[in-house]
Amino acid sequence: MDVYSESEDDARLASPLATDAPIQAIDPNGDVRTRILASVEQRTRSLPPPNAWAALGATKSMRQVPGEPNELVTALQSQFSDEQLLTAQVLTQDPGGPLRLSTVFGDATSGFLLRRDRARNPIDAVSSRGVLTSSEPEWLRLVSDEGDRAGNHAQSVLLAFDDAELFLFHRLGFKFTSAAGLERICGEQVGKLFGGLPKLASQSGILLTLVGWQIAECVHKPSQKVVRTLAHLCSIQPCYGFDPGSVFRVWLPSAADYHAIRRALAFADHRLVARAMSASLASSCYAPADAMIVLRDRTAISYRDARRRLESTIRDSCYVPLASEASVDVANLQQAFRKSVVDKLLTADGAKEPWDVWRSLLAADLAESWFDRLDIVRAGRSLGNGEHPGEDAFDERLFAGRLRIIDRFAKLYGLRPAGDQGRQP
Amino acid sequence: MNTNSVPRPDPVNDTNGRILAVTVSAAVDQRTLLLERVAEYEQAPLPITNPFGVLWRLMQAELFRDTYKLEDLVRQHLTARATTAECLQQTEPFMTKYLAAARRITRNASQEVRRAACSARRAVSYSGADEEGR
């Protein structure tokens, strides 16, 4: 498998998504390209991290053209011949037009990443605008190359829609590639992408993962570009009959995942952040169709509506098991519950005294335990795992657990807040 | 409750059947209505949207749903066969749990009422203090 990124840390991240050491591609122009890219590295500056991630610091491989791209072209032409620069694809030329710097490098407002070999020599460049050495989109090539390994331990490859995302995926040690061209994936590419998959494989060996939150700005909703791309991908099924879920995933961190990532970021520890993100990736990735439902439902659904929807899904599953719908409904119910109760308790809204904060945190703990023991939640989760929901059955153990939690919460609620009449309980 | 098992009356002239059907259908309607009321209670706006109060209501509402479920189970056991001492003995665990849930509901309800009264008293005393301050 090809290499998409490399971390500059000596100590590798303990994440299953951590990048492998790169392997030198066999390329007759490799040496020349390496020398050209080394020159590019010298003539460019380090790209600073996005503001929200400033604590992570810059990396040597993430570069930015310092001034006008033409100045870099002139500087490179003084060192290499036009033929060498064109062969290495560092420069491009339209028929009859002037020589231009490859769009992969961008300009002073964007950035690019230098990929390196084991000896840390630059061998390729990648940005949200594409990959220097690949004429066709890399995401397309990756899936085609991995077709024969379909279904075996599918690996997530994050799709970077902008350079800031690319910077962070690289810095945090995730496998990624440029999403260039995905927003307008054409019929021919669809055929190539899905046609190569073995007939019986339910999914490709590579799962191209759209990032459903604005990681660079730390905004817990997807960018318009991702939403448009997702809608386009969902049209593949009705138009061509291929299941986009066999190749694509959408990473939509839950509110708890998002808070965990933010908490980790507050410590400026990229390993901790990477761990929180890996955990979220493992639990909060959805097939495109399901992701559309999650996104639709995330728009301020109340606990009552979420509960009703899950109830109806479980009821309808008596005829046809609606596993994916049940998973989405449970996620939505949990989201609504956390939004209306747990998050407020965790932030201890309005609490000033340590006693009140402690009381609030304790209540948040009880709330989560109680929610997990609800019959409807257990039934939804069973259904989501492809098991019989068993909602009609009465689970005595769960019921006893709920009663215990209710009693504890009643005691806690009955305790006087610290500010109440100025007395400590 | 499984509505598919509702006995159907003779379409011609079965008075007993009709009465039974009306009774069962009334019970179903009443149950739907009760669950609707529980959902309303669950989502009723609180004077102060404190998360403790919201969680309290969600727990109470789920307790109500538990009692309905347990009530159904008891009814199913009692109607499945002739009422005998053995049958009653088998039903006993569900009755015990039903009563435990019902006790929690009433206890929590009185705590909620006390809390509301206490808040109202405090609001009055604060407004009195404001008056004096002016």
Coordinates of C-alpha atoms in Angstrom, one line a residue:
Chain A
M1 CA 0.0 0.0 0.0
D2 CA 1.2 3.5 -0.7
V3 CA 2.0 6.0 1.9
Y4 CA -0.2 9.0 2.6
S5 CA 1.6 10.7 5.4
E6 CA 4.4 10.4 7.9
S7 CA 4.6 11.7 11.4
E8 CA 7.7 13.6 12.4
D9 CA 7.6 12.3 15.9
D10 CA 10.2 9.6 16.7
A11 CA 7.8 7.9 19.0
R12 CA 4.9 6.6 16.9
L13 CA 1.4 7.1 18.1
A14 CA -0.1 4.1 19.8
S15 CA -3.1 4.5 17.5
P16 CA -4.2 1.8 15.1
L17 CA -4.4 4.6 12.6
A18 CA -0.9 5.7 13.1
T19 CA 1.0 6.0 9.9
D20 CA 3.6 3.5 8.8
A21 CA 7.1 4.6 7.8
P22 CA 7.0 5.5 4.1
I23 CA 8.4 3.3 1.4
Q24 CA 10.3 4.8 -1.5
A25 CA 8.3 4.4 -4.7
I26 CA 10.2 3.1 -7.7
D27 CA 10.3 6.1 -9.9
P28 CA 12.9 6.9 -12.6
N29 CA 12.4 10.6 -11.9
G30 CA 12.6 10.1 -8.2
D31 CA 16.1 11.4 -7.7
V32 CA 15.5 14.6 -9.7
R33 CA 12.1 15.1 -8.0
T34 CA 13.7 14.6 -4.6
R35 CA 16.3 17.3 -5.4
I36 CA 13.7 19.6 -6.7
L37 CA 11.5 19.1 -3.7
A38 CA 14.4 19.6 -1.4
S39 CA 15.0 22.9 -3.1
V40 CA 11.3 23.7 -2.7
E41 CA 11.6 23.0 1.0
Q42 CA 14.5 25.4 1.3
R43 CA 12.6 28.1 -0.5
T44 CA 9.4 27.8 1.4
R45 CA 8.4 28.4 5.0
S46 CA 6.7 26.2 7.7
L47 CA 3.0 26.5 7.7
P48 CA 1.7 27.6 11.1
P49 CA -1.0 25.4 12.6
P50 CA -4.7 26.6 12.6
N51 CA -5.3 29.1 15.5
A52 CA -7.4 26.6 17.5
W53 CA -4.5 24.1 17.4
A54 CA -1.7 26.5 17.9
A55 CA -0.5 24.5 20.9
L56 CA 0.4 21.6 18.6
G57 CA 3.2 23.7 17.0
A58 CA 4.4 23.7 13.4
T59 CA 6.0 20.7 11.5
K60 CA 8.9 20.8 9.1
S61 CA 7.0 18.9 6.4
M62 CA 4.0 21.2 6.2
R63 CA 5.1 24.1 4.0
Q64 CA 3.8 27.3 2.5
V65 CA 4.9 29.3 -0.5
P66 CA 6.2 32.6 1.0
G67 CA 5.4 35.0 -1.8
E68 CA 4.2 34.9 -5.4
P69 CA 4.3 31.3 -6.9
N70 CA 6.1 32.8 -9.9
E71 CA 9.0 33.9 -7.7
L72 CA 9.4 30.2 -6.7
V73 CA 9.2 29.2 -10.4
T74 CA 12.0 31.6 -11.3
A75 CA 14.1 30.4 -8.4
L76 CA 13.7 26.7 -9.4
Q77 CA 14.4 27.5 -13.0
S78 CA 17.8 28.9 -12.0
Q79 CA 18.6 25.5 -10.5
F80 CA 16.9 23.0 -12.8
S81 CA 16.0 22.8 -16.4
D82 CA 12.4 23.3 -17.5
E83 CA 12.3 19.7 -18.7
Q84 CA 13.3 18.4 -15.3
L85 CA 10.8 20.6 -13.6
L86 CA 8.0 19.5 -16.0
T87 CA 8.9 15.8 -15.7
A88 CA 8.9 16.0 -12.0
Q89 CA 5.4 17.6 -12.3
V90 CA 6.5 20.5 -10.1
L91 CA 5.8 22.8 -13.0
T92 CA 2.9 22.5 -15.5
Q93 CA 2.2 24.1 -18.8
D94 CA -1.0 24.5 -20.7
P95 CA -0.6 24.1 -24.5
G96 CA 1.0 27.4 -25.7
G97 CA 0.9 28.9 -22.2
P98 CA 3.6 29.9 -19.7
L99 CA 5.2 27.5 -17.2
R100 CA 3.3 27.5 -13.9
L101 CA 3.9 26.1 -10.4
S102 CA 1.8 23.0 -9.8
T103 CA -1.5 23.9 -8.1
V104 CA -0.6 21.3 -5.4
F105 CA 1.8 23.9 -3.9
G106 CA -0.8 26.7 -3.7
D107 CA 0.2 30.2 -2.8
A108 CA 0.9 32.3 0.3
T109 CA -2.6 31.7 1.6
S110 CA -2.5 27.9 1.5
G111 CA -0.1 25.1 2.3
F112 CA 1.2 21.7 1.2
L113 CA 2.8 18.7 2.8
L114 CA 6.1 17.1 1.7
R115 CA 6.0 13.3 1.9
R116 CA 9.3 11.8 2.7
D117 CA 11.1 8.4 2.4
R118 CA 12.8 6.5 5.2
A119 CA 15.9 8.7 4.9
R120 CA 13.5 11.7 5.3
N121 CA 14.1 13.0 1.7
P122 CA 11.1 14.6 0.2
I123 CA 9.6 12.4 -2.5
D124 CA 6.1 13.9 -3.1
A125 CA 3.8 16.8 -2.2
V126 CA 0.2 16.7 -1.3
S127 CA -2.4 19.3 -0.5
S128 CA -6.2 19.7 -0.6
R129 CA -5.7 20.4 -4.3
G130 CA -4.2 17.0 -5.1
V131 CA -1.1 14.9 -5.1
L132 CA 2.0 15.9 -7.1
T133 CA 2.8 12.5 -8.5
S134 CA -0.7 11.3 -9.2
S135 CA -2.6 12.4 -12.2
E136 CA -5.8 10.8 -11.0
P137 CA -7.2 11.4 -7.6
E138 CA -5.3 9.4 -4.9
W139 CA -8.5 8.3 -3.2
L140 CA -9.6 6.6 -6.4
R141 CA -6.2 4.8 -6.8
L142 CA -6.1 3.7 -3.2
V143 CA -9.5 1.9 -3.4
S144 CA -8.7 0.4 -6.8
D145 CA -5.3 -0.9 -5.5
E146 CA -6.9 -2.3 -2.3
G147 CA -9.7 -4.0 -4.2
D148 CA -8.2 -7.5 -3.8
R149 CA -8.0 -7.1 -0.1
A150 CA -11.6 -6.1 0.2
G151 CA -13.4 -6.9 3.4
N152 CA -10.3 -7.7 5.4
H153 CA -9.7 -5.3 8.3
A154 CA -10.8 -2.2 6.4
Q155 CA -8.6 0.7 7.1
S156 CA -9.9 4.3 7.5
V157 CA -8.2 6.9 5.3
L158 CA -9.4 10.4 6.2
L159 CA -10.2 12.8 3.3
A160 CA -8.7 16.3 3.7
F161 CA -10.9 19.0 2.1
D162 CA -8.6 21.9 3.1
D163 CA -4.9 22.4 4.0
A164 CA -5.6 23.0 7.6
E165 CA -7.3 19.6 7.9
L166 CA -4.3 18.1 6.1
F167 CA -2.0 19.7 8.5
L168 CA -3.8 18.3 11.5
F169 CA -4.2 14.7 10.1
H170 CA -0.5 14.7 9.4
R171 CA 0.4 16.2 12.8
L172 CA -1.8 13.7 14.7
G173 CA -0.5 10.7 12.7
F174 CA -3.6 9.7 10.8
K175 CA -3.7 8.1 7.4
F176 CA -5.2 10.6 5.0
T177 CA -5.3 11.7 1.4
S178 CA -6.5 14.7 -0.5
A179 CA -10.2 14.9 -1.2
A180 CA -9.6 16.9 -4.4
G181 CA -12.2 16.0 -7.1
L182 CA -14.4 14.0 -4.8
E183 CA -17.1 16.7 -4.6
R184 CA -17.6 16.3 -8.4
I185 CA -16.9 12.5 -8.7
C186 CA -18.0 11.5 -12.2
G187 CA -19.6 8.4 -13.6
E188 CA -16.4 7.0 -14.9
Q189 CA -14.7 7.3 -11.5
V190 CA -17.8 5.7 -9.8
G191 CA -17.4 2.7 -12.2
K192 CA -13.7 2.5 -11.4
L193 CA -14.2 2.9 -7.7
F194 CA -17.0 0.4 -7.2
G195 CA -16.4 -1.9 -10.2
G196 CA -13.1 -3.2 -8.9
L197 CA -14.7 -4.5 -5.6
P198 CA -15.2 -8.2 -5.4
K199 CA -18.9 -9.1 -5.8
L200 CA -19.3 -10.7 -2.4
A201 CA -17.3 -8.1 -0.4
S202 CA -19.5 -5.8 1.6
Q203 CA -16.8 -3.2 1.8
S204 CA -13.5 -2.1 0.4
G205 CA -10.2 -2.7 2.2
I206 CA -9.9 1.1 2.4
L207 CA -12.7 3.1 3.8
L208 CA -12.5 6.7 2.6
T209 CA -13.7 8.7 5.5
L210 CA -15.3 12.2 5.2
V211 CA -14.7 14.3 8.3
G212 CA -18.1 15.5 9.5
W213 CA -16.9 18.2 11.7
Q214 CA -14.8 21.3 11.1
I215 CA -11.7 20.0 12.8
A216 CA -9.5 23.1 12.1
E217 CA -11.9 25.5 13.6
C218 CA -13.2 23.1 16.2
V219 CA -16.8 23.4 15.1
H220 CA -19.0 20.5 15.8
K221 CA -20.8 20.3 12.4
P222 CA -19.6 19.5 8.9
S223 CA -18.5 22.2 6.4
Q224 CA -20.8 23.0 3.4
K225 CA -18.2 21.3 1.2
V226 CA -18.5 18.0 3.1
V227 CA -22.3 18.2 3.2
R228 CA -22.4 18.8 -0.6
T229 CA -20.0 15.9 -1.2
L230 CA -22.0 13.6 1.0
A231 CA -25.2 14.5 -0.8
H232 CA -23.4 13.7 -4.1
L233 CA -22.1 10.4 -2.8
C234 CA -25.6 9.4 -1.6
S235 CA -26.8 9.8 -5.2
I236 CA -24.5 7.0 -6.3
Q237 CA -27.0 4.3 -5.1
P238 CA -30.0 5.5 -7.0
C239 CA -28.0 6.4 -10.1
Y240 CA -25.6 3.4 -10.4
G241 CA -26.9 0.9 -7.9
F242 CA -23.6 0.8 -6.0
D243 CA -23.7 1.1 -2.2
P244 CA -21.5 4.1 -1.3
G245 CA -21.3 2.6 2.2
S246 CA -18.9 -0.1 0.8
V247 CA -16.2 2.5 0.2
F248 CA -17.1 5.7 2.1
R249 CA -17.7 6.4 5.8
V250 CA -18.6 9.7 7.5
W251 CA -17.0 10.5 10.8
L252 CA -19.6 12.3 12.9
P253 CA -18.3 12.5 16.5
S254 CA -20.9 12.4 19.2
A255 CA -21.2 15.4 21.6
A256 CA -19.3 13.3 24.2
D257 CA -16.5 12.5 21.6
Y258 CA -16.3 16.1 20.7
H259 CA -15.9 17.2 24.3
A260 CA -13.3 14.5 24.9
I261 CA -11.3 15.9 22.0
R262 CA -11.6 19.4 23.2
R263 CA -10.6 18.4 26.7
A264 CA -7.5 16.6 25.3
L265 CA -6.7 19.6 23.2
A266 CA -6.7 21.8 26.3
F267 CA -3.6 19.9 27.4
A268 CA -1.8 20.5 24.2
D269 CA -0.9 16.9 24.1
H270 CA -1.1 15.6 20.5
R271 CA -1.0 11.9 21.6
L272 CA -3.9 12.5 23.9
V273 CA -5.8 14.3 21.1
A274 CA -5.0 11.5 18.7
R275 CA -6.2 8.9 21.1
A276 CA -9.5 10.7 21.7
M277 CA -9.9 11.1 17.9
S278 CA -9.1 7.4 17.3
A279 CA -11.7 6.4 19.9
S280 CA -14.3 8.6 18.2
L281 CA -13.4 7.3 14.8
A282 CA -13.9 3.7 16.0
S283 CA -17.3 4.4 17.4
S284 CA -18.8 7.3 15.4
C285 CA -18.4 6.5 11.7
Y286 CA -21.5 6.0 9.6
A287 CA -22.3 4.9 6.1
P288 CA -23.3 7.9 4.0
A289 CA -27.0 7.2 4.0
D290 CA -27.0 6.8 7.8
A291 CA -24.8 9.9 8.1
M292 CA -27.5 11.9 6.3
I293 CA -30.1 10.7 8.8
V294 CA -27.8 11.5 11.8
L295 CA -27.1 15.0 10.4
R296 CA -30.8 15.6 9.8
D297 CA -31.7 14.4 13.2
R298 CA -29.0 16.3 15.0
T299 CA -30.8 19.5 14.3
A300 CA -32.2 20.1 17.7
I301 CA -34.3 17.0 18.2
S302 CA -36.0 16.8 21.6
Y303 CA -35.7 13.8 23.9
R304 CA -39.4 13.1 23.5
D305 CA -39.3 13.1 19.7
A306 CA -36.1 11.0 19.7
R307 CA -37.7 8.5 22.1
R308 CA -40.8 8.3 19.9
R309 CA -38.8 7.7 16.8
L310 CA -36.8 4.9 18.5
E311 CA -40.0 3.4 19.8
S312 CA -41.5 3.4 16.4
T313 CA -38.3 1.9 14.8
I314 CA -38.4 -1.0 17.4
R315 CA -42.1 -1.5 16.7
D316 CA -41.6 -1.6 12.9
S317 CA -38.7 -4.0 13.3
C318 CA -41.2 -6.8 14.2
Y319 CA -41.6 -7.2 10.4
V320 CA -38.2 -6.1 9.0
P321 CA -35.2 -5.5 11.3
L322 CA -34.2 -1.9 11.0
A323 CA -30.8 -2.2 12.4
S324 CA -29.1 0.9 11.0
E325 CA -32.2 3.0 11.8
A326 CA -32.2 1.7 15.3
S327 CA -28.5 2.6 15.8
V328 CA -29.1 6.1 14.5
D329 CA -32.2 6.5 16.7
V330 CA -30.3 5.4 19.8
A331 CA -27.5 7.8 19.0
N332 CA -30.1 10.6 18.6
L333 CA -31.8 9.8 21.9
Q334 CA -28.5 9.7 23.7
Q335 CA -27.6 13.0 22.0
A336 CA -30.9 14.6 23.1
F337 CA -30.5 13.2 26.6
R338 CA -26.9 14.5 26.9
K339 CA -27.9 17.9 25.6
S340 CA -30.8 18.4 27.9
V341 CA -29.4 16.8 31.0
V342 CA -25.8 15.4 31.1
D343 CA -24.0 18.3 29.5
K344 CA -25.7 20.8 31.7
L345 CA -24.8 18.8 34.8
L346 CA -21.2 18.3 33.7
T347 CA -20.8 22.0 33.2
A348 CA -22.6 22.6 36.5
D349 CA -24.6 25.5 35.1
G350 CA -24.9 28.3 37.7
A351 CA -22.9 26.4 40.4
K352 CA -20.3 28.5 42.1
E353 CA -19.6 26.5 45.3
P354 CA -17.4 23.3 45.0
W355 CA -20.2 21.4 46.8
D356 CA -22.7 22.3 44.1
V357 CA -20.2 21.4 41.3
W358 CA -19.6 18.0 43.0
R359 CA -23.3 17.4 43.4
S360 CA -23.8 18.2 39.8
L361 CA -21.0 15.9 38.6
L362 CA -22.4 13.1 40.7
A363 CA -25.8 13.6 39.2
A364 CA -24.3 13.5 35.7
D365 CA -22.8 10.1 36.5
L366 CA -26.1 8.8 37.8
A367 CA -27.9 10.2 34.7
E368 CA -25.6 8.3 32.3
S369 CA -25.9 5.1 34.3
W370 CA -29.7 5.4 34.4
F371 CA -29.9 6.1 30.7
D372 CA -27.8 3.0 29.8
R373 CA -30.2 0.8 31.9
L374 CA -33.4 2.0 30.1
D375 CA -35.2 -0.9 28.4
I376 CA -35.8 1.1 25.2
V377 CA -32.1 1.9 24.9
R378 CA -31.0 -1.7 25.5
A379 CA -33.6 -2.8 22.9
G380 CA -32.4 -0.2 20.4
R381 CA -28.8 -1.3 20.9
S382 CA -29.6 -5.0 20.5
L383 CA -31.5 -4.2 17.3
G384 CA -28.5 -2.2 16.0
N385 CA -26.2 -5.1 16.7
G386 CA -28.5 -7.3 14.6
E387 CA -30.1 -9.1 17.6
H388 CA -33.7 -9.4 18.6
P389 CA -34.7 -6.2 20.5
G390 CA -36.6 -8.1 23.2
E391 CA -38.3 -4.9 24.3
D392 CA -41.4 -6.7 25.4
A393 CA -39.4 -8.8 27.9
F394 CA -39.1 -7.3 31.3
D395 CA -35.5 -7.2 32.5
E396 CA -35.6 -7.5 36.3
R397 CA -31.9 -6.7 36.6
L398 CA -32.1 -3.5 34.7
F399 CA -35.3 -2.5 36.5
A400 CA -33.6 -3.1 39.9
G401 CA -30.6 -1.0 38.7
R402 CA -32.8 1.8 37.6
L403 CA -34.7 1.9 41.0
R404 CA -31.3 2.0 42.8
I405 CA -30.2 5.0 40.7
I406 CA -33.5 6.8 41.1
D407 CA -33.2 6.4 44.9
R408 CA -29.7 7.8 44.9
F409 CA -30.7 10.6 42.7
A410 CA -33.7 11.5 44.9
K411 CA -31.3 11.7 47.9
L412 CA -28.9 13.9 45.9
Y413 CA -31.7 16.1 44.6
G414 CA -33.1 16.4 48.1
L415 CA -29.8 17.8 49.4
R416 CA -29.7 21.5 49.8
P417 CA -27.5 23.5 47.4
A418 CA -24.6 25.4 49.1
G419 CA -26.1 28.8 48.2
D420 CA -29.5 27.9 49.6
Q421 CA -30.1 30.1 52.6
G422 CA -26.4 30.3 53.1
R423 CA -26.0 26.9 54.7
Q424 CA -23.9 24.0 53.9
P425 CA -25.8 20.7 53.9
Chain B
M1 CA -50.6 -4.6 25.1
N2 CA -51.0 -6.6 21.9
T3 CA -54.1 -5.2 20.2
N4 CA -54.1 -8.1 17.7
S5 CA -55.4 -10.4 20.4
V6 CA -58.5 -8.2 21.2
P7 CA -61.5 -10.6 21.0
R8 CA -63.8 -9.6 18.1
P9 CA -67.6 -9.5 18.9
D10 CA -70.1 -11.4 16.8
P11 CA -71.0 -8.9 14.0
V12 CA -74.7 -9.8 14.2
N13 CA -75.9 -9.7 17.7
D14 CA -73.5 -10.6 20.4
T15 CA -74.1 -8.3 23.2
N16 CA -71.4 -9.7 25.5
G17 CA -68.9 -9.6 22.7
R18 CA -69.7 -6.0 21.9
I19 CA -69.4 -5.0 25.5
L20 CA -66.1 -6.7 25.8
A21 CA -64.8 -5.1 22.6
V22 CA -65.9 -1.7 23.8
T23 CA -64.2 -2.3 27.1
V24 CA -61.0 -3.5 25.6
S25 CA -60.9 -0.7 23.1
A26 CA -61.6 1.8 25.9
A27 CA -58.7 0.3 27.9
V28 CA -56.4 0.7 24.9
D29 CA -57.5 4.3 24.4
Q30 CA -57.1 5.0 28.0
R31 CA -53.6 3.5 28.0
T32 CA -52.6 5.6 24.9
L33 CA -54.0 8.6 26.7
L34 CA -52.1 7.9 29.9
L35 CA -48.8 7.4 28.0
E36 CA -49.5 10.7 26.2
R37 CA -50.0 12.4 29.5
V38 CA -46.7 10.9 30.7
A39 CA -44.9 12.3 27.7
E40 CA -46.5 15.7 28.4
Y41 CA -45.3 15.6 32.0
E42 CA -41.8 14.5 30.8
Q43 CA -41.5 17.6 28.5
A44 CA -43.5 20.1 30.5
P45 CA -41.5 23.3 30.7
L46 CA -40.1 23.8 34.2
P47 CA -40.1 27.2 35.9
I48 CA -36.3 27.1 35.9
T49 CA -34.8 24.8 33.4
N50 CA -32.4 23.2 35.8
P51 CA -30.9 19.8 34.7
F52 CA -31.8 18.2 38.0
G53 CA -35.5 19.0 37.4
V54 CA -35.3 17.7 33.9
L55 CA -33.7 14.4 34.9
W56 CA -36.2 14.1 37.7
R57 CA -39.1 14.3 35.3
L58 CA -37.5 11.9 32.8
M59 CA -37.0 9.4 35.6
Q60 CA -40.6 9.8 36.9
A61 CA -41.9 9.3 33.3
E62 CA -39.9 6.1 32.8
L63 CA -41.2 4.9 36.2
F64 CA -44.8 5.5 34.9
R65 CA -43.9 3.5 31.8
D66 CA -42.5 0.7 33.9
T67 CA -45.7 0.5 35.9
Y68 CA -47.7 0.2 32.7
K69 CA -45.5 -2.5 31.5
L70 CA -45.7 -4.4 34.8
E71 CA -49.4 -3.9 34.9
D72 CA -49.7 -5.5 31.4
L73 CA -47.5 -8.4 32.6
V74 CA -49.7 -9.0 35.7
R75 CA -52.8 -8.8 33.5
Q76 CA -51.4 -11.3 31.0
H77 CA -50.6 -13.7 33.7
L78 CA -54.0 -13.5 35.3
T79 CA -55.9 -13.8 32.1
A80 CA -53.9 -16.5 30.6
R81 CA -55.3 -19.3 32.7
A82 CA -57.7 -19.8 35.6
T83 CA -56.8 -17.8 38.7
T84 CA -55.3 -20.3 41.1
A85 CA -52.9 -20.0 44.0
E86 CA -50.0 -21.1 41.8
C87 CA -50.9 -18.5 39.2
L88 CA -51.0 -15.8 41.8
Q89 CA -47.7 -16.9 43.1
Q90 CA -46.1 -16.6 39.7
T91 CA -47.6 -13.2 39.3
E92 CA -46.3 -12.0 42.7
P93 CA -42.8 -10.9 41.5
F94 CA -44.4 -8.6 39.0
M95 CA -46.9 -7.2 41.5
T96 CA -44.0 -6.6 44.0
K97 CA -42.1 -4.7 41.3
Y98 CA -45.2 -2.8 40.3
L99 CA -45.7 -1.7 43.9
A100 CA -42.1 -0.7 44.3
A101 CA -42.3 1.5 41.2
A102 CA -45.6 2.9 42.3
R103 CA -44.2 3.7 45.7
R104 CA -41.3 5.6 44.1
I105 CA -43.7 7.6 41.9
T106 CA -45.7 8.7 44.9
R107 CA -42.7 9.4 47.1
N108 CA -41.0 11.4 44.3
A109 CA -44.2 13.2 43.6
S110 CA -44.6 14.4 47.2
Q111 CA -40.9 15.5 47.1
E112 CA -41.6 17.4 43.9
V113 CA -44.6 19.1 45.5
R114 CA -42.6 20.0 48.6
R115 CA -39.9 21.4 46.5
A116 CA -42.3 23.5 44.5
A117 CA -43.9 24.8 47.6
C118 CA -40.6 25.7 49.1
S119 CA -39.5 27.5 45.9
A120 CA -42.8 29.5 46.0
R121 CA -42.3 30.4 49.6
R122 CA -38.8 31.6 48.9
A123 CA -39.9 33.6 45.9
V124 CA -42.5 35.3 48.1
S125 CA -40.0 36.0 50.9
Y126 CA -37.5 37.4 48.3
S127 CA -40.1 39.7 46.8
G128 CA -41.0 40.8 50.4
A129 CA -37.4 41.7 51.1
D130 CA -37.3 43.6 47.8
E131 CA -40.3 45.6 48.9
E132 CA -38.7 46.4 52.3
G133 CA -35.5 47.4 50.5
R134 CA -37.4 49.9 48.4

